[in-house]
Amino acid sequence: MTKIAIVYHSGYGHTAVIADAVAAGAKAAGAQVHLARLESASQDFTPALEAVSGADAVIFGAPTYMGDVSAPLRAFFEASSKIWMGQGWKDKLAAGFTNGLTFGGNKDHTLTSMWVLAMQHGMLWTGPGVPLGNMNGNTSAAPEAANRIGSALGVIAQSDNAAPDVTPPAGDREFARLLGERVAKLAAKLAG
Ligand SMILES: Cc1cc2nc3c(=O)[nH]c(=O)nc-3n(C[C@H](O)[C@H](O)[C@H](O)COP(=O)(O)O)c2cc1C
């Protein structure tokens, strides 16, 4: 069974909804999932680092704060530098998701930060491989459309300031589920 580590931060619970949907998709596709939720930039990252080291694939997740990954995930990235020196995560599969209040919100930049980190480690990045929402017969911004915002690099979700059980909407949760499913299937292929 392939192992997937989902390393993410969620300050107010909205990104955690996306993380749970990614995990559900990966589990349904046969992977063993380790959800590592980061709480602060000054925490001990050892358990989360070890979770990635023991996994076939990693999926990074963070809300977009000030146009980039939130501070706990950035601190986790820096904490991975010793592993980077030995290229200990080389050839693992990697993917990412983010979430923000606005539709644009510079969320592509957040995914780019995750992608660069993965490339520094010599990992193999995959996007969700989900057609744009409006190619699925939906209006692209319809809340029930997977990939309603239109992202190829990773999952982008949008949450209003309502409670996390209301937002992000169903389309974003489905988009996240599809990312988890894709990473699990690709990880199994790579494992041979
Ligand atoms: C400090 C801070 C900065 C933020 N910056 C952005 C931003 O650049 N773009 C955006 O779309 N949303 C931004 N937001 C909104 C959050 O991304 C949004 O509320 C998200 O749902 C929070 O996710 P969480 O509940 O997992 O923390 C910001 C929120 C905070 C607290």
Short mmCIF file of C-alpha atoms and ligand atoms in Angstrom, two decimals:
data_model
loop_
_atom_site.label_atom_id
_atom_site.label_comp_id
_atom_site.label_asym_id
_atom_site.label_seq_id
_atom_site.Cartn_x
_atom_site.Cartn_y
_atom_site.Cartn_z
CA MET A 1 0.00 0.00 0.00
CA THR A 2 1.44 3.40 -0.93
CA LYS A 3 1.81 6.03 1.79
CA ILE A 4 0.85 9.66 1.36
CA ALA A 5 1.72 12.44 3.80
CA ILE A 6 -0.49 15.52 3.75
CA VAL A 7 1.39 18.34 5.47
CA TYR A 8 -0.78 21.41 5.89
CA HIS A 9 -1.71 24.41 7.97
CA SER A 10 -5.12 25.88 8.56
CA GLY A 11 -5.52 28.90 10.82
CA TYR A 12 -9.32 28.96 10.96
CA GLY A 13 -10.40 25.54 9.66
CA HIS A 14 -11.26 26.27 6.02
CA THR A 15 -8.11 24.78 4.52
CA ALA A 16 -8.53 21.80 6.86
CA VAL A 17 -11.77 20.97 5.02
CA ILE A 18 -9.79 20.79 1.79
CA ALA A 19 -7.10 18.65 3.46
CA ASP A 20 -9.77 16.21 4.65
CA ALA A 21 -11.23 15.96 1.14
CA VAL A 22 -7.77 15.30 -0.34
CA ALA A 23 -7.25 12.58 2.28
CA ALA A 24 -10.62 10.99 1.50
CA GLY A 25 -9.79 10.83 -2.21
CA ALA A 26 -6.40 9.27 -1.57
CA LYS A 27 -7.79 6.72 0.89
CA ALA A 28 -10.58 5.71 -1.47
CA ALA A 29 -7.92 5.09 -4.14
CA GLY A 30 -6.12 2.68 -1.82
CA ALA A 31 -3.42 4.79 -0.17
CA GLN A 32 -2.51 4.96 3.49
CA VAL A 33 -2.76 8.62 4.51
CA HIS A 34 -0.93 10.50 7.25
CA LEU A 35 -2.48 13.91 7.92
CA ALA A 36 0.09 16.19 9.56
CA ARG A 37 -1.54 19.46 10.56
CA LEU A 38 0.92 22.20 11.45
CA GLU A 39 -0.06 24.56 14.26
CA SER A 40 2.65 27.20 14.43
CA ALA A 41 5.88 28.40 12.85
CA SER A 42 7.82 27.64 16.04
CA GLN A 43 6.64 24.09 16.68
CA ASP A 44 8.75 20.93 16.55
CA PHE A 45 8.53 19.78 12.92
CA THR A 46 10.20 16.42 13.51
CA PRO A 47 7.01 14.29 13.30
CA ALA A 48 5.87 15.99 10.08
CA LEU A 49 9.35 15.71 8.52
CA GLU A 50 9.43 12.03 9.42
CA ALA A 51 5.97 11.54 7.93
CA VAL A 52 7.23 12.85 4.59
CA SER A 53 10.43 10.80 4.79
CA GLY A 54 8.36 7.65 5.29
CA ALA A 55 5.89 8.40 2.50
CA ASP A 56 5.86 7.72 -1.25
CA ALA A 57 4.15 11.04 -1.92
CA VAL A 58 3.55 14.34 -0.15
CA ILE A 59 0.74 16.83 -0.62
CA PHE A 60 1.38 20.31 0.80
CA GLY A 61 -1.49 22.54 1.85
CA ALA A 62 -1.82 26.04 3.25
CA PRO A 63 -4.18 28.98 3.19
CA THR A 64 -2.87 31.89 1.17
CA TYR A 65 -1.82 34.57 3.63
CA MET A 66 -0.41 37.76 2.12
CA GLY A 67 -0.06 36.09 -1.28
CA ASP A 68 2.00 33.12 -0.14
CA VAL A 69 1.99 29.98 2.02
CA SER A 70 1.11 30.74 5.64
CA ALA A 71 4.01 30.98 8.11
CA PRO A 72 3.82 27.48 9.62
CA LEU A 73 4.23 25.81 6.22
CA ARG A 74 7.07 28.19 5.28
CA ALA A 75 8.82 27.32 8.56
CA PHE A 76 8.31 23.63 7.82
CA PHE A 77 9.91 24.16 4.39
CA GLU A 78 12.95 25.74 6.03
CA ALA A 79 13.10 22.93 8.58
CA SER A 80 13.46 20.50 5.66
CA SER A 81 16.84 21.99 4.65
CA LYS A 82 18.93 19.28 6.34
CA ILE A 83 17.00 16.63 4.39
CA TRP A 84 17.46 18.74 1.26
CA MET A 85 21.26 18.66 1.74
CA GLY A 86 21.18 14.88 1.42
CA GLN A 87 18.36 14.94 -1.19
CA GLY A 88 16.46 12.57 1.09
CA TRP A 89 13.10 13.30 -0.54
CA LYS A 90 14.34 12.92 -4.13
CA ASP A 91 11.91 11.20 -6.52
CA LYS A 92 8.92 11.36 -4.19
CA LEU A 93 5.71 12.52 -5.80
CA ALA A 94 4.51 15.98 -4.68
CA ALA A 95 1.39 18.09 -5.10
CA GLY A 96 -0.32 21.01 -3.37
CA PHE A 97 -3.49 22.87 -2.48
CA THR A 98 -4.36 26.32 -1.23
CA ASN A 99 -7.40 28.29 -0.23
CA GLY A 100 -8.15 31.97 0.15
CA LEU A 101 -10.89 34.52 0.62
CA THR A 102 -10.79 35.98 -2.89
CA PHE A 103 -11.00 34.32 -6.30
CA GLY A 104 -7.58 35.60 -7.40
CA GLY A 105 -5.81 36.48 -4.19
CA ASN A 106 -2.36 35.59 -5.61
CA LYS A 107 -3.06 31.96 -4.80
CA ASP A 108 -1.07 30.77 -7.83
CA HIS A 109 1.95 32.21 -6.06
CA THR A 110 1.25 30.03 -3.03
CA LEU A 111 1.21 26.92 -5.23
CA THR A 112 4.38 28.12 -6.94
CA SER A 113 6.13 28.27 -3.54
CA MET A 114 5.16 24.66 -2.90
CA TRP A 115 6.25 23.63 -6.39
CA VAL A 116 9.66 25.33 -6.02
CA LEU A 117 10.23 23.58 -2.68
CA ALA A 118 9.38 20.25 -4.28
CA MET A 119 11.75 20.93 -7.17
CA GLN A 120 14.55 21.91 -4.78
CA HIS A 121 14.13 18.51 -3.19
CA GLY A 122 14.20 16.77 -6.57
CA MET A 123 10.62 15.60 -6.20
CA LEU A 124 8.16 14.98 -9.04
CA TRP A 125 5.34 17.53 -9.10
CA THR A 126 1.88 16.71 -10.35
CA GLY A 127 -1.16 18.91 -10.76
CA PRO A 128 -4.72 17.68 -10.23
CA GLY A 129 -5.29 16.88 -13.90
CA VAL A 130 -8.87 18.14 -13.68
CA PRO A 131 -10.34 20.11 -16.60
CA LEU A 132 -11.41 23.68 -15.94
CA GLY A 133 -14.85 23.96 -14.34
CA ASN A 134 -16.45 25.47 -17.42
CA MET A 135 -15.21 22.57 -19.55
CA ASN A 136 -17.28 20.26 -17.33
CA GLY A 137 -20.49 21.93 -18.52
CA ASN A 138 -20.70 24.29 -15.56
CA THR A 139 -20.34 28.01 -15.34
CA SER A 140 -16.75 28.23 -14.21
CA ALA A 141 -17.59 30.09 -11.01
CA ALA A 142 -20.50 27.81 -10.01
CA PRO A 143 -19.87 26.64 -6.44
CA GLU A 144 -20.61 23.02 -7.35
CA ALA A 145 -18.06 22.92 -10.21
CA ALA A 146 -14.78 21.14 -9.57
CA ASN A 147 -11.92 23.45 -10.58
CA ARG A 148 -14.37 26.36 -10.84
CA ILE A 149 -11.53 28.88 -10.58
CA GLY A 150 -9.31 27.16 -13.15
CA SER A 151 -6.02 25.86 -11.80
CA ALA A 152 -3.60 23.36 -13.34
CA LEU A 153 -0.69 23.63 -10.88
CA GLY A 154 -2.64 22.43 -7.86
CA VAL A 155 -5.98 22.76 -6.11
CA ILE A 156 -7.17 26.31 -5.55
CA ALA A 157 -10.17 26.75 -3.28
CA GLN A 158 -12.07 29.85 -2.23
CA SER A 159 -13.72 30.33 1.14
CA ASP A 160 -15.93 33.17 2.31
CA ASN A 161 -15.60 34.13 5.93
CA ALA A 162 -18.49 31.85 6.95
CA ALA A 163 -17.92 28.71 9.02
CA PRO A 164 -15.86 25.90 7.45
CA ASP A 165 -18.92 23.62 7.23
CA VAL A 166 -20.43 26.16 4.79
CA THR A 167 -17.37 27.19 2.79
CA PRO A 168 -15.29 26.17 0.81
CA PRO A 169 -18.17 24.91 -1.34
CA ALA A 170 -18.87 21.47 -2.78
CA GLY A 171 -16.98 22.04 -6.05
CA ASP A 172 -13.77 22.86 -4.19
CA ARG A 173 -14.15 19.80 -1.97
CA GLU A 174 -14.65 17.64 -5.04
CA PHE A 175 -11.61 19.20 -6.70
CA ALA A 176 -9.60 18.33 -3.59
CA ARG A 177 -10.92 14.77 -3.56
CA LEU A 178 -9.82 14.36 -7.18
CA LEU A 179 -6.30 15.57 -6.33
CA GLY A 180 -6.02 12.98 -3.56
CA GLU A 181 -7.26 10.26 -5.91
CA ARG A 182 -4.78 11.27 -8.62
CA VAL A 183 -1.78 11.36 -6.30
CA ALA A 184 -2.69 7.95 -4.85
CA LYS A 185 -3.02 6.40 -8.31
CA LEU A 186 0.22 7.95 -9.59
CA ALA A 187 2.11 6.95 -6.43
CA ALA A 188 0.96 3.36 -6.89
CA LYS A 189 2.14 3.44 -10.52
CA LEU A 190 5.54 4.81 -9.54
CA ALA A 191 5.90 2.19 -6.82
CA GLY A 192 5.44 -0.40 -9.57
C1 LIG B 1 -3.00 37.25 7.50
C2 LIG B 1 -3.95 36.87 6.41
C3 LIG B 1 -3.62 37.14 5.09
C4 LIG B 1 -4.47 36.74 4.05
N1 LIG B 1 -4.09 36.97 2.76
C5 LIG B 1 -4.87 36.51 1.74
C6 LIG B 1 -4.44 36.62 0.38
O1 LIG B 1 -3.35 37.09 0.08
N2 LIG B 1 -5.27 36.14 -0.58
C7 LIG B 1 -6.50 35.60 -0.30
O2 LIG B 1 -7.21 35.20 -1.22
N3 LIG B 1 -6.92 35.47 0.99
C8 LIG B 1 -6.13 35.90 2.00
N4 LIG B 1 -6.53 35.73 3.31
C9 LIG B 1 -7.81 35.05 3.59
C10 LIG B 1 -7.60 33.59 3.94
O3 LIG B 1 -6.79 32.92 2.98
C11 LIG B 1 -8.96 32.87 4.02
O4 LIG B 1 -9.71 33.47 5.05
C12 LIG B 1 -8.84 31.38 4.22
O5 LIG B 1 -10.13 30.78 4.12
C13 LIG B 1 -8.26 31.04 5.58
O6 LIG B 1 -8.08 29.65 5.66
P1 LIG B 1 -7.96 28.91 7.06
O7 LIG B 1 -9.34 28.98 7.71
O8 LIG B 1 -7.57 27.51 6.73
O9 LIG B 1 -6.93 29.66 7.85
C14 LIG B 1 -5.70 36.13 4.36
C15 LIG B 1 -6.05 35.88 5.71
C16 LIG B 1 -5.19 36.24 6.72
C17 LIG B 1 -5.57 35.93 8.14
#
